[in-house]
Amino acid sequence: MNGPYRFSSFPTFFLIFFLSFLCYNAAAAEPELLNKTDVLGETIDVNATSLEKHGAAIVGNPAEEKKRSLAIFFILFVIVLATLVVHMLIVSKIHYVPESLAIVILGAVVGLVLSYSKRDWSEIEALSPDVFFLVLLPPIIFENAYNLNKGYFFSNIVPILTFAILGTAVSAFVIGVGLYVLGILDIVFEFSLFECLAFASMISAVDPVATLAIFQAVKVESLLYMLVFGESMLNDAVSIVLAATTLRHAHPPLNQMPAAGVIASAIGTFTRMFFLSALLGVSIGLMSALLFKHVDLRKTPSLEFALMLVFAYIPYGFAEALSLSGIMAILFCGITMAQYTQHNVSPVTQITFRHTFRTISFVAETSTFAYIGMAFFTIKLNIQPALIFWSVVLCLVGRAFNVFCLSYLVNKCRKDVQISMKNQIIMWFSGMRGAVCFALVLYTDIEREKKSVLLTTTLFLILFTTIFLGGSALPFISFINRCYPNERHRRRKRSQRKSVSAGSAKNNLILSKTQEMSFFGSDEWGPKKSALDPTTPAGRIMRSLFIRKFTAVERMENRDDLAALTKRALANEQLTDSDEVLELSRPGSEFQEASAQHSRSSTRTDIDRGVAPLLSSTESV
């Protein structure tokens, strides 16, 4: 028997062995297994929880199938409408209307129309907390972390962590204690102390999307931009961890501990969840960097891109399975992958991965804001005017304690870079509330009446901050600049500031994250050196361990692959009229030579403008 025949018969032998193994297991299996443990170690009934019965609940039920399909079609249709609305805002150059507010209004209009229907649409148009935390929120957090300007972030990591962790705790404490005292005085709807602190932790999640868009448009100081952006990025995760810690201590036996014991236990739980989740995210990010460093997948970009997507979501599920914070894990994993992993993949995958997650993040944010708008007609509103009013007031007061007190502390500890009073006022004004607040309250397990009150209050709080703080951010920033004329940013040349800032503010200002976020974290903010910079000892060690050093041949292959891809894309933009193409595409024709010359120049220009930073980052390794 020759060698090739032996090799070709191996699959047949393996198939026979596999079938024999299955038959042996089927014959040796017990007829009925009543005692079995799941992955968590709990006893389950196999016959009652079989996979077939779980699937039959959907597949074998035509009504349930139609309901699920209708829900999917409904949200996709709303996303189409929201995308067209955003496009209209960008094309029409409608000023003073934040993109998030427009989507909320669209969702409210859709909910209003469906409210006049004879059928009940509440289950179809309601936001599921599981869908939000498992599907919508992770790509939003990862995209913000992956596209972060790491130089400025790590150089200002101490004030950012101060505002994100300590500031969120201070704001939650002020709001929670204030609502509890007002409830005791019978001024607002009364809640328990733990419920007030949990609600305060939830509504302390800041989401200054419109404010950040204005920051980019008017070219504010890079320090102000990074403080607000870094705080809002970490603030969501901190609020989730803080709310989970508070709710955990609201039930026996933790709530029966003395006050000092409860505070110590809450601080310990929060610290453990925060830092262990961050460590888990960094570890998975470094594992991905090592994998792409030692496994060359540049010849198969599809596999490379698929692994990048998997590693982007792995930390969330793993952290949640360990009772940690998945949001915190995926946040630090995104920062780590942007710092190391992206330098080990091909330029095609770098570009594809970045823009894919930006698109997914836009879809997730659009769905979330649309759900918030529809929630005004989905849930049963229980309006408490006093609670809504004092919640808004306490949010502003808590934000003031957060910003001004901690800014004073940061300025005392850091003498080289000071946070000016103008920047402090703008940071205080940028405290918009977003979808995280609403989803956290929706996920809370409390009494039905109290939950409806909190949901209604949260909805009106989000609507107020989005309209008032987001809509008036531009005139407010202009007013503060006139009040503090001596604190303008002096690092840029006056001519550049006049040509770019004035032109953007007057002519091209669109409060759209979709348009403005393409420049967020770019090099125009002047990144500073950090501990992870390649010129520092720590940076050189980390890059030597986790970043692959490409050879000259590999760098040339990356450049050629990207140039070929660009040429194919430009070739598809040629004339589509068949007769004209046949006439003008004859060899040696003037159109063909001009087209080839234009393609070469366009390719070179595209590489120099859009891809050169990626290639230079690879070559620098």
mmCIF file of N, CA and C in Angstrom, residues 149-241:
data_model
loop_
_atom_site.group_PDB
_atom_site.id
_atom_site.type_symbol
_atom_site.label_atom_id
_atom_site.label_comp_id
_atom_site.label_asym_id
_atom_site.label_seq_id
_atom_site.Cartn_x
_atom_site.Cartn_y
_atom_site.Cartn_z
ATOM 1 N N ASN A 149 -7.074 58.471 22.433
ATOM 2 C CA ASN A 149 -5.733 59.036 22.339
ATOM 3 C C ASN A 149 -4.971 58.621 23.591
ATOM 4 N N LYS A 150 -4.178 57.591 23.457
ATOM 5 C CA LYS A 150 -3.544 56.999 24.642
ATOM 6 C C LYS A 150 -2.489 57.894 25.257
ATOM 7 N N GLY A 151 -1.842 58.748 24.440
ATOM 8 C CA GLY A 151 -0.816 59.621 24.990
ATOM 9 C C GLY A 151 -1.369 60.569 26.031
ATOM 10 N N TYR A 152 -2.422 61.302 25.665
ATOM 11 C CA TYR A 152 -3.032 62.228 26.605
ATOM 12 C C TYR A 152 -3.768 61.509 27.722
ATOM 13 N N PHE A 153 -4.322 60.340 27.417
ATOM 14 C CA PHE A 153 -5.058 59.612 28.448
ATOM 15 C C PHE A 153 -4.128 59.188 29.578
ATOM 16 N N PHE A 154 -3.000 58.566 29.244
ATOM 17 C CA PHE A 154 -2.109 58.081 30.293
ATOM 18 C C PHE A 154 -1.336 59.216 30.952
ATOM 19 N N SER A 155 -1.096 60.300 30.244
ATOM 20 C CA SER A 155 -0.423 61.425 30.890
ATOM 21 C C SER A 155 -1.345 62.139 31.873
ATOM 22 N N ASN A 156 -2.656 61.983 31.708
ATOM 23 C CA ASN A 156 -3.633 62.571 32.639
ATOM 24 C C ASN A 156 -4.429 61.499 33.368
ATOM 25 N N ILE A 157 -3.822 60.326 33.549
ATOM 26 C CA ILE A 157 -4.555 59.204 34.133
ATOM 27 C C ILE A 157 -4.954 59.478 35.581
ATOM 28 N N VAL A 158 -4.117 60.198 36.333
ATOM 29 C CA VAL A 158 -4.436 60.461 37.740
ATOM 30 C C VAL A 158 -5.676 61.345 37.875
ATOM 31 N N PRO A 159 -5.754 62.518 37.226
ATOM 32 C CA PRO A 159 -7.000 63.295 37.347
ATOM 33 C C PRO A 159 -8.205 62.599 36.738
ATOM 34 N N ILE A 160 -8.011 61.818 35.657
ATOM 35 C CA ILE A 160 -9.140 61.114 35.050
ATOM 36 C C ILE A 160 -9.702 60.088 36.023
ATOM 37 N N LEU A 161 -8.839 59.283 36.632
ATOM 38 C CA LEU A 161 -9.302 58.314 37.619
ATOM 39 C C LEU A 161 -9.899 58.995 38.841
ATOM 40 N N THR A 162 -9.363 60.155 39.193
ATOM 41 C CA THR A 162 -9.914 60.886 40.335
ATOM 42 C C THR A 162 -11.341 61.313 40.072
ATOM 43 N N PHE A 163 -11.582 61.906 38.902
ATOM 44 C CA PHE A 163 -12.941 62.342 38.565
ATOM 45 C C PHE A 163 -13.866 61.149 38.326
ATOM 46 N N ALA A 164 -13.352 60.085 37.713
ATOM 47 C CA ALA A 164 -14.204 58.948 37.350
ATOM 48 C C ALA A 164 -14.587 58.118 38.566
ATOM 49 N N ILE A 165 -13.632 57.842 39.456
ATOM 50 C CA ILE A 165 -13.910 56.972 40.603
ATOM 51 C C ILE A 165 -14.383 57.786 41.801
ATOM 52 N N LEU A 166 -13.492 58.648 42.300
ATOM 53 C CA LEU A 166 -13.849 59.419 43.487
ATOM 54 C C LEU A 166 -14.965 60.420 43.196
ATOM 55 N N GLY A 167 -14.934 61.027 42.011
ATOM 56 C CA GLY A 167 -15.970 61.991 41.662
ATOM 57 C C GLY A 167 -17.337 61.367 41.530
ATOM 58 N N THR A 168 -17.411 60.197 40.915
ATOM 59 C CA THR A 168 -18.688 59.495 40.808
ATOM 60 C C THR A 168 -19.221 59.106 42.179
ATOM 61 N N ALA A 169 -18.322 58.651 43.064
ATOM 62 C CA ALA A 169 -18.746 58.303 44.422
ATOM 63 C C ALA A 169 -19.248 59.528 45.179
ATOM 64 N N VAL A 170 -18.559 60.662 45.029
ATOM 65 C CA VAL A 170 -18.998 61.891 45.697
ATOM 66 C C VAL A 170 -20.354 62.338 45.166
ATOM 67 N N SER A 171 -20.504 62.312 43.851
ATOM 68 C CA SER A 171 -21.780 62.719 43.252
ATOM 69 C C SER A 171 -22.913 61.800 43.696
ATOM 70 N N ALA A 172 -22.667 60.487 43.709
ATOM 71 C CA ALA A 172 -23.695 59.542 44.135
ATOM 72 C C ALA A 172 -24.051 59.737 45.607
ATOM 73 N N PHE A 173 -23.065 60.022 46.427
ATOM 74 C CA PHE A 173 -23.329 60.238 47.854
ATOM 75 C C PHE A 173 -24.170 61.492 48.077
ATOM 76 N N VAL A 174 -23.836 62.568 47.383
ATOM 77 C CA VAL A 174 -24.598 63.819 47.535
ATOM 78 C C VAL A 174 -26.036 63.631 47.072
ATOM 79 N N ILE A 175 -26.223 63.008 45.911
ATOM 80 C CA ILE A 175 -27.581 62.813 45.394
ATOM 81 C C ILE A 175 -28.362 61.850 46.279
ATOM 82 N N GLY A 176 -27.737 60.737 46.661
ATOM 83 C CA GLY A 176 -28.445 59.736 47.454
ATOM 84 C C GLY A 176 -28.855 60.248 48.824
ATOM 85 N N VAL A 177 -27.926 60.877 49.541
ATOM 86 C CA VAL A 177 -28.252 61.417 50.865
ATOM 87 C C VAL A 177 -29.277 62.531 50.749
ATOM 88 N N GLY A 178 -29.149 63.359 49.718
ATOM 89 C CA GLY A 178 -30.121 64.435 49.533
ATOM 90 C C GLY A 178 -31.529 63.918 49.308
ATOM 91 N N LEU A 179 -31.679 62.902 48.436
ATOM 92 C CA LEU A 179 -33.003 62.338 48.200
ATOM 93 C C LEU A 179 -33.550 61.637 49.437
ATOM 94 N N TYR A 180 -32.676 60.996 50.197
ATOM 95 C CA TYR A 180 -33.135 60.304 51.406
ATOM 96 C C TYR A 180 -33.635 61.309 52.444
ATOM 97 N N VAL A 181 -32.909 62.400 52.615
ATOM 98 C CA VAL A 181 -33.336 63.427 53.572
ATOM 99 C C VAL A 181 -34.629 64.089 53.112
ATOM 100 N N LEU A 182 -34.743 64.386 51.829
ATOM 101 C CA LEU A 182 -35.973 64.987 51.311
ATOM 102 C C LEU A 182 -37.157 64.035 51.437
ATOM 103 N N GLY A 183 -36.886 62.731 51.311
ATOM 104 C CA GLY A 183 -37.960 61.761 51.496
ATOM 105 C C GLY A 183 -38.431 61.684 52.928
ATOM 106 N N ILE A 184 -37.484 61.758 53.873
ATOM 107 C CA ILE A 184 -37.860 61.760 55.295
ATOM 108 C C ILE A 184 -38.689 63.000 55.626
ATOM 109 N N LEU A 185 -38.330 64.129 55.021
ATOM 110 C CA LEU A 185 -39.086 65.371 55.252
ATOM 111 C C LEU A 185 -40.395 65.414 54.471
ATOM 112 N N ASP A 186 -40.720 64.344 53.761
ATOM 113 C CA ASP A 186 -41.961 64.230 52.990
ATOM 114 C C ASP A 186 -42.052 65.288 51.891
ATOM 115 N N ILE A 187 -40.905 65.643 51.334
ATOM 116 C CA ILE A 187 -40.888 66.583 50.214
ATOM 117 C C ILE A 187 -40.952 65.838 48.890
ATOM 118 N N VAL A 188 -40.301 64.676 48.830
ATOM 119 C CA VAL A 188 -40.310 63.858 47.614
ATOM 120 C C VAL A 188 -40.796 62.457 47.987
ATOM 121 N N PHE A 189 -40.947 61.649 46.966
ATOM 122 C CA PHE A 189 -41.343 60.250 47.163
ATOM 123 C C PHE A 189 -40.283 59.557 48.016
ATOM 124 N N GLU A 190 -40.707 58.835 49.038
ATOM 125 C CA GLU A 190 -39.759 58.293 50.007
ATOM 126 C C GLU A 190 -39.226 56.924 49.566
ATOM 127 N N PHE A 191 -37.904 56.783 49.663
ATOM 128 C CA PHE A 191 -37.209 55.529 49.414
ATOM 129 C C PHE A 191 -36.327 55.220 50.619
ATOM 130 N N SER A 192 -35.862 53.974 50.676
ATOM 131 C CA SER A 192 -34.914 53.620 51.719
ATOM 132 C C SER A 192 -33.541 54.205 51.384
ATOM 133 N N LEU A 193 -32.617 54.154 52.346
ATOM 134 C CA LEU A 193 -31.292 54.733 52.145
ATOM 135 C C LEU A 193 -30.547 54.001 51.032
ATOM 136 N N PHE A 194 -30.591 52.665 51.037
ATOM 137 C CA PHE A 194 -29.887 51.914 50.007
ATOM 138 C C PHE A 194 -30.509 52.142 48.634
ATOM 139 N N GLU A 195 -31.823 52.272 48.565
ATOM 140 C CA GLU A 195 -32.464 52.554 47.280
ATOM 141 C C GLU A 195 -32.080 53.932 46.767
ATOM 142 N N CYS A 196 -31.988 54.904 47.654
ATOM 143 C CA CYS A 196 -31.561 56.243 47.243
ATOM 144 C C CYS A 196 -30.121 56.236 46.746
ATOM 145 N N LEU A 197 -29.239 55.533 47.453
ATOM 146 C CA LEU A 197 -27.839 55.471 47.035
ATOM 147 C C LEU A 197 -27.685 54.699 45.731
ATOM 148 N N ALA A 198 -28.466 53.634 45.553
ATOM 149 C CA ALA A 198 -28.402 52.878 44.303
ATOM 150 C C ALA A 198 -28.897 53.724 43.132
ATOM 151 N N PHE A 199 -30.018 54.416 43.332
ATOM 152 C CA PHE A 199 -30.536 55.289 42.277
ATOM 153 C C PHE A 199 -29.555 56.414 41.961
ATOM 154 N N ALA A 200 -28.930 56.972 42.994
ATOM 155 C CA ALA A 200 -27.946 58.034 42.781
ATOM 156 C C ALA A 200 -26.738 57.518 42.011
ATOM 157 N N SER A 201 -26.321 56.295 42.293
ATOM 158 C CA SER A 201 -25.202 55.708 41.553
ATOM 159 C C SER A 201 -25.558 55.507 40.086
ATOM 160 N N MET A 202 -26.802 55.126 39.824
ATOM 161 C CA MET A 202 -27.221 54.892 38.441
ATOM 162 C C MET A 202 -27.268 56.179 37.639
ATOM 163 N N ILE A 203 -27.819 57.245 38.223
ATOM 164 C CA ILE A 203 -27.961 58.491 37.464
ATOM 165 C C ILE A 203 -26.687 59.325 37.500
ATOM 166 N N SER A 204 -25.622 58.804 38.098
ATOM 167 C CA SER A 204 -24.339 59.506 38.064
ATOM 168 C C SER A 204 -23.531 59.149 36.830
ATOM 169 N N ALA A 205 -24.034 58.254 35.985
ATOM 170 C CA ALA A 205 -23.339 57.898 34.743
ATOM 171 C C ALA A 205 -23.464 59.049 33.750
ATOM 172 N N VAL A 206 -22.339 59.633 33.370
ATOM 173 C CA VAL A 206 -22.300 60.816 32.504
ATOM 174 C C VAL A 206 -22.070 60.377 31.065
ATOM 175 N N ASP A 207 -22.779 61.009 30.133
ATOM 176 C CA ASP A 207 -22.663 60.676 28.712
ATOM 177 C C ASP A 207 -22.686 61.966 27.887
ATOM 178 N N PRO A 208 -21.587 62.734 27.878
ATOM 179 C CA PRO A 208 -21.588 64.030 27.195
ATOM 180 C C PRO A 208 -21.281 63.902 25.710
ATOM 181 N N VAL A 209 -22.142 63.191 24.965
ATOM 182 C CA VAL A 209 -21.893 62.970 23.541
ATOM 183 C C VAL A 209 -21.942 64.288 22.773
ATOM 184 N N ALA A 210 -23.005 65.056 22.949
ATOM 185 C CA ALA A 210 -23.137 66.321 22.226
ATOM 186 C C ALA A 210 -22.058 67.311 22.649
ATOM 187 N N THR A 211 -21.714 67.309 23.938
ATOM 188 C CA THR A 211 -20.686 68.223 24.411
ATOM 189 C C THR A 211 -19.336 67.903 23.793
ATOM 190 N N LEU A 212 -19.004 66.629 23.690
ATOM 191 C CA LEU A 212 -17.740 66.243 23.078
ATOM 192 C C LEU A 212 -17.701 66.604 21.602
ATOM 193 N N ALA A 213 -18.835 66.490 20.927
ATOM 194 C CA ALA A 213 -18.888 66.907 19.524
ATOM 195 C C ALA A 213 -18.604 68.399 19.390
ATOM 196 N N ILE A 214 -19.130 69.187 20.320
ATOM 197 C CA ILE A 214 -18.864 70.627 20.298
ATOM 198 C C ILE A 214 -17.405 70.897 20.637
ATOM 199 N N PHE A 215 -16.842 70.150 21.576
ATOM 200 C CA PHE A 215 -15.433 70.305 21.910
ATOM 201 C C PHE A 215 -14.552 70.153 20.673
ATOM 202 N N GLN A 216 -14.848 69.133 19.865
ATOM 203 C CA GLN A 216 -14.060 68.904 18.663
ATOM 204 C C GLN A 216 -14.290 70.007 17.641
ATOM 205 N N ALA A 217 -15.517 70.477 17.520
ATOM 206 C CA ALA A 217 -15.838 71.465 16.494
ATOM 207 C C ALA A 217 -15.203 72.817 16.785
ATOM 208 N N VAL A 218 -15.202 73.245 18.045
ATOM 209 C CA VAL A 218 -14.662 74.558 18.397
ATOM 210 C C VAL A 218 -13.214 74.494 18.835
ATOM 211 N N LYS A 219 -12.589 73.314 18.796
ATOM 212 C CA LYS A 219 -11.180 73.148 19.106
ATOM 213 C C LYS A 219 -10.840 73.645 20.505
ATOM 214 N N VAL A 220 -11.447 73.048 21.514
ATOM 215 C CA VAL A 220 -11.151 73.428 22.889
ATOM 216 C C VAL A 220 -9.794 72.866 23.277
ATOM 217 N N GLU A 221 -9.357 73.201 24.474
ATOM 218 C CA GLU A 221 -8.067 72.710 24.945
ATOM 219 C C GLU A 221 -8.070 71.189 25.017
ATOM 220 N N SER A 222 -6.924 70.635 24.674
ATOM 221 C CA SER A 222 -6.816 69.179 24.684
ATOM 222 C C SER A 222 -6.969 68.608 26.083
ATOM 223 N N LEU A 223 -6.510 69.346 27.107
ATOM 224 C CA LEU A 223 -6.656 68.876 28.485
ATOM 225 C C LEU A 223 -8.127 68.768 28.866
ATOM 226 N N LEU A 224 -8.924 69.770 28.510
ATOM 227 C CA LEU A 224 -10.346 69.753 28.814
ATOM 228 C C LEU A 224 -11.037 68.606 28.088
ATOM 229 N N TYR A 225 -10.714 68.447 26.823
ATOM 230 C CA TYR A 225 -11.319 67.360 26.053
ATOM 231 C C TYR A 225 -11.014 66.003 26.682
ATOM 232 N N MET A 226 -9.743 65.771 27.032
ATOM 233 C CA MET A 226 -9.360 64.453 27.531
ATOM 234 C C MET A 226 -9.931 64.192 28.913
ATOM 235 N N LEU A 227 -10.026 65.222 29.762
ATOM 236 C CA LEU A 227 -10.606 65.031 31.086
ATOM 237 C C LEU A 227 -12.075 64.633 30.989
ATOM 238 N N VAL A 228 -12.822 65.323 30.134
ATOM 239 C CA VAL A 228 -14.248 65.019 29.994
ATOM 240 C C VAL A 228 -14.447 63.676 29.302
ATOM 241 N N PHE A 229 -13.682 63.426 28.252
ATOM 242 C CA PHE A 229 -13.833 62.174 27.520
ATOM 243 C C PHE A 229 -13.393 60.984 28.367
ATOM 244 N N GLY A 230 -12.252 61.100 29.034
ATOM 245 C CA GLY A 230 -11.779 60.007 29.870
ATOM 246 C C GLY A 230 -12.693 59.735 31.046
ATOM 247 N N GLU A 231 -13.212 60.800 31.658
ATOM 248 C CA GLU A 231 -14.135 60.613 32.776
ATOM 249 C C GLU A 231 -15.418 59.936 32.328
ATOM 250 N N SER A 232 -15.981 60.386 31.214
ATOM 251 C CA SER A 232 -17.236 59.793 30.744
ATOM 252 C C SER A 232 -17.047 58.345 30.316
ATOM 253 N N MET A 233 -15.856 58.009 29.799
ATOM 254 C CA MET A 233 -15.600 56.643 29.371
ATOM 255 C C MET A 233 -15.499 55.699 30.572
ATOM 256 N N LEU A 234 -14.815 56.131 31.628
ATOM 257 C CA LEU A 234 -14.692 55.310 32.833
ATOM 258 C C LEU A 234 -15.913 55.420 33.733
ATOM 259 N N ASN A 235 -16.636 56.518 33.586
ATOM 260 C CA ASN A 235 -17.737 56.793 34.504
ATOM 261 C C ASN A 235 -18.862 55.771 34.390
ATOM 262 N N ASP A 236 -19.146 55.310 33.174
ATOM 263 C CA ASP A 236 -20.199 54.309 32.994
ATOM 264 C C ASP A 236 -19.876 53.027 33.760
ATOM 265 N N ALA A 237 -18.634 52.563 33.606
ATOM 266 C CA ALA A 237 -18.245 51.343 34.307
ATOM 267 C C ALA A 237 -18.260 51.531 35.816
ATOM 268 N N VAL A 238 -17.796 52.685 36.273
ATOM 269 C CA VAL A 238 -17.784 52.947 37.719
ATOM 270 C C VAL A 238 -19.210 53.000 38.261
ATOM 271 N N SER A 239 -20.118 53.628 37.541
ATOM 272 C CA SER A 239 -21.506 53.716 37.989
ATOM 273 C C SER A 239 -22.139 52.327 38.071
ATOM 274 N N ILE A 240 -21.853 51.478 37.083
ATOM 275 C CA ILE A 240 -22.407 50.126 37.106
ATOM 276 C C ILE A 240 -21.881 49.344 38.299
ATOM 277 N N VAL A 241 -20.568 49.418 38.539
ATOM 278 C CA VAL A 241 -19.983 48.705 39.672
ATOM 279 C C VAL A 241 -20.504 49.265 40.991
#
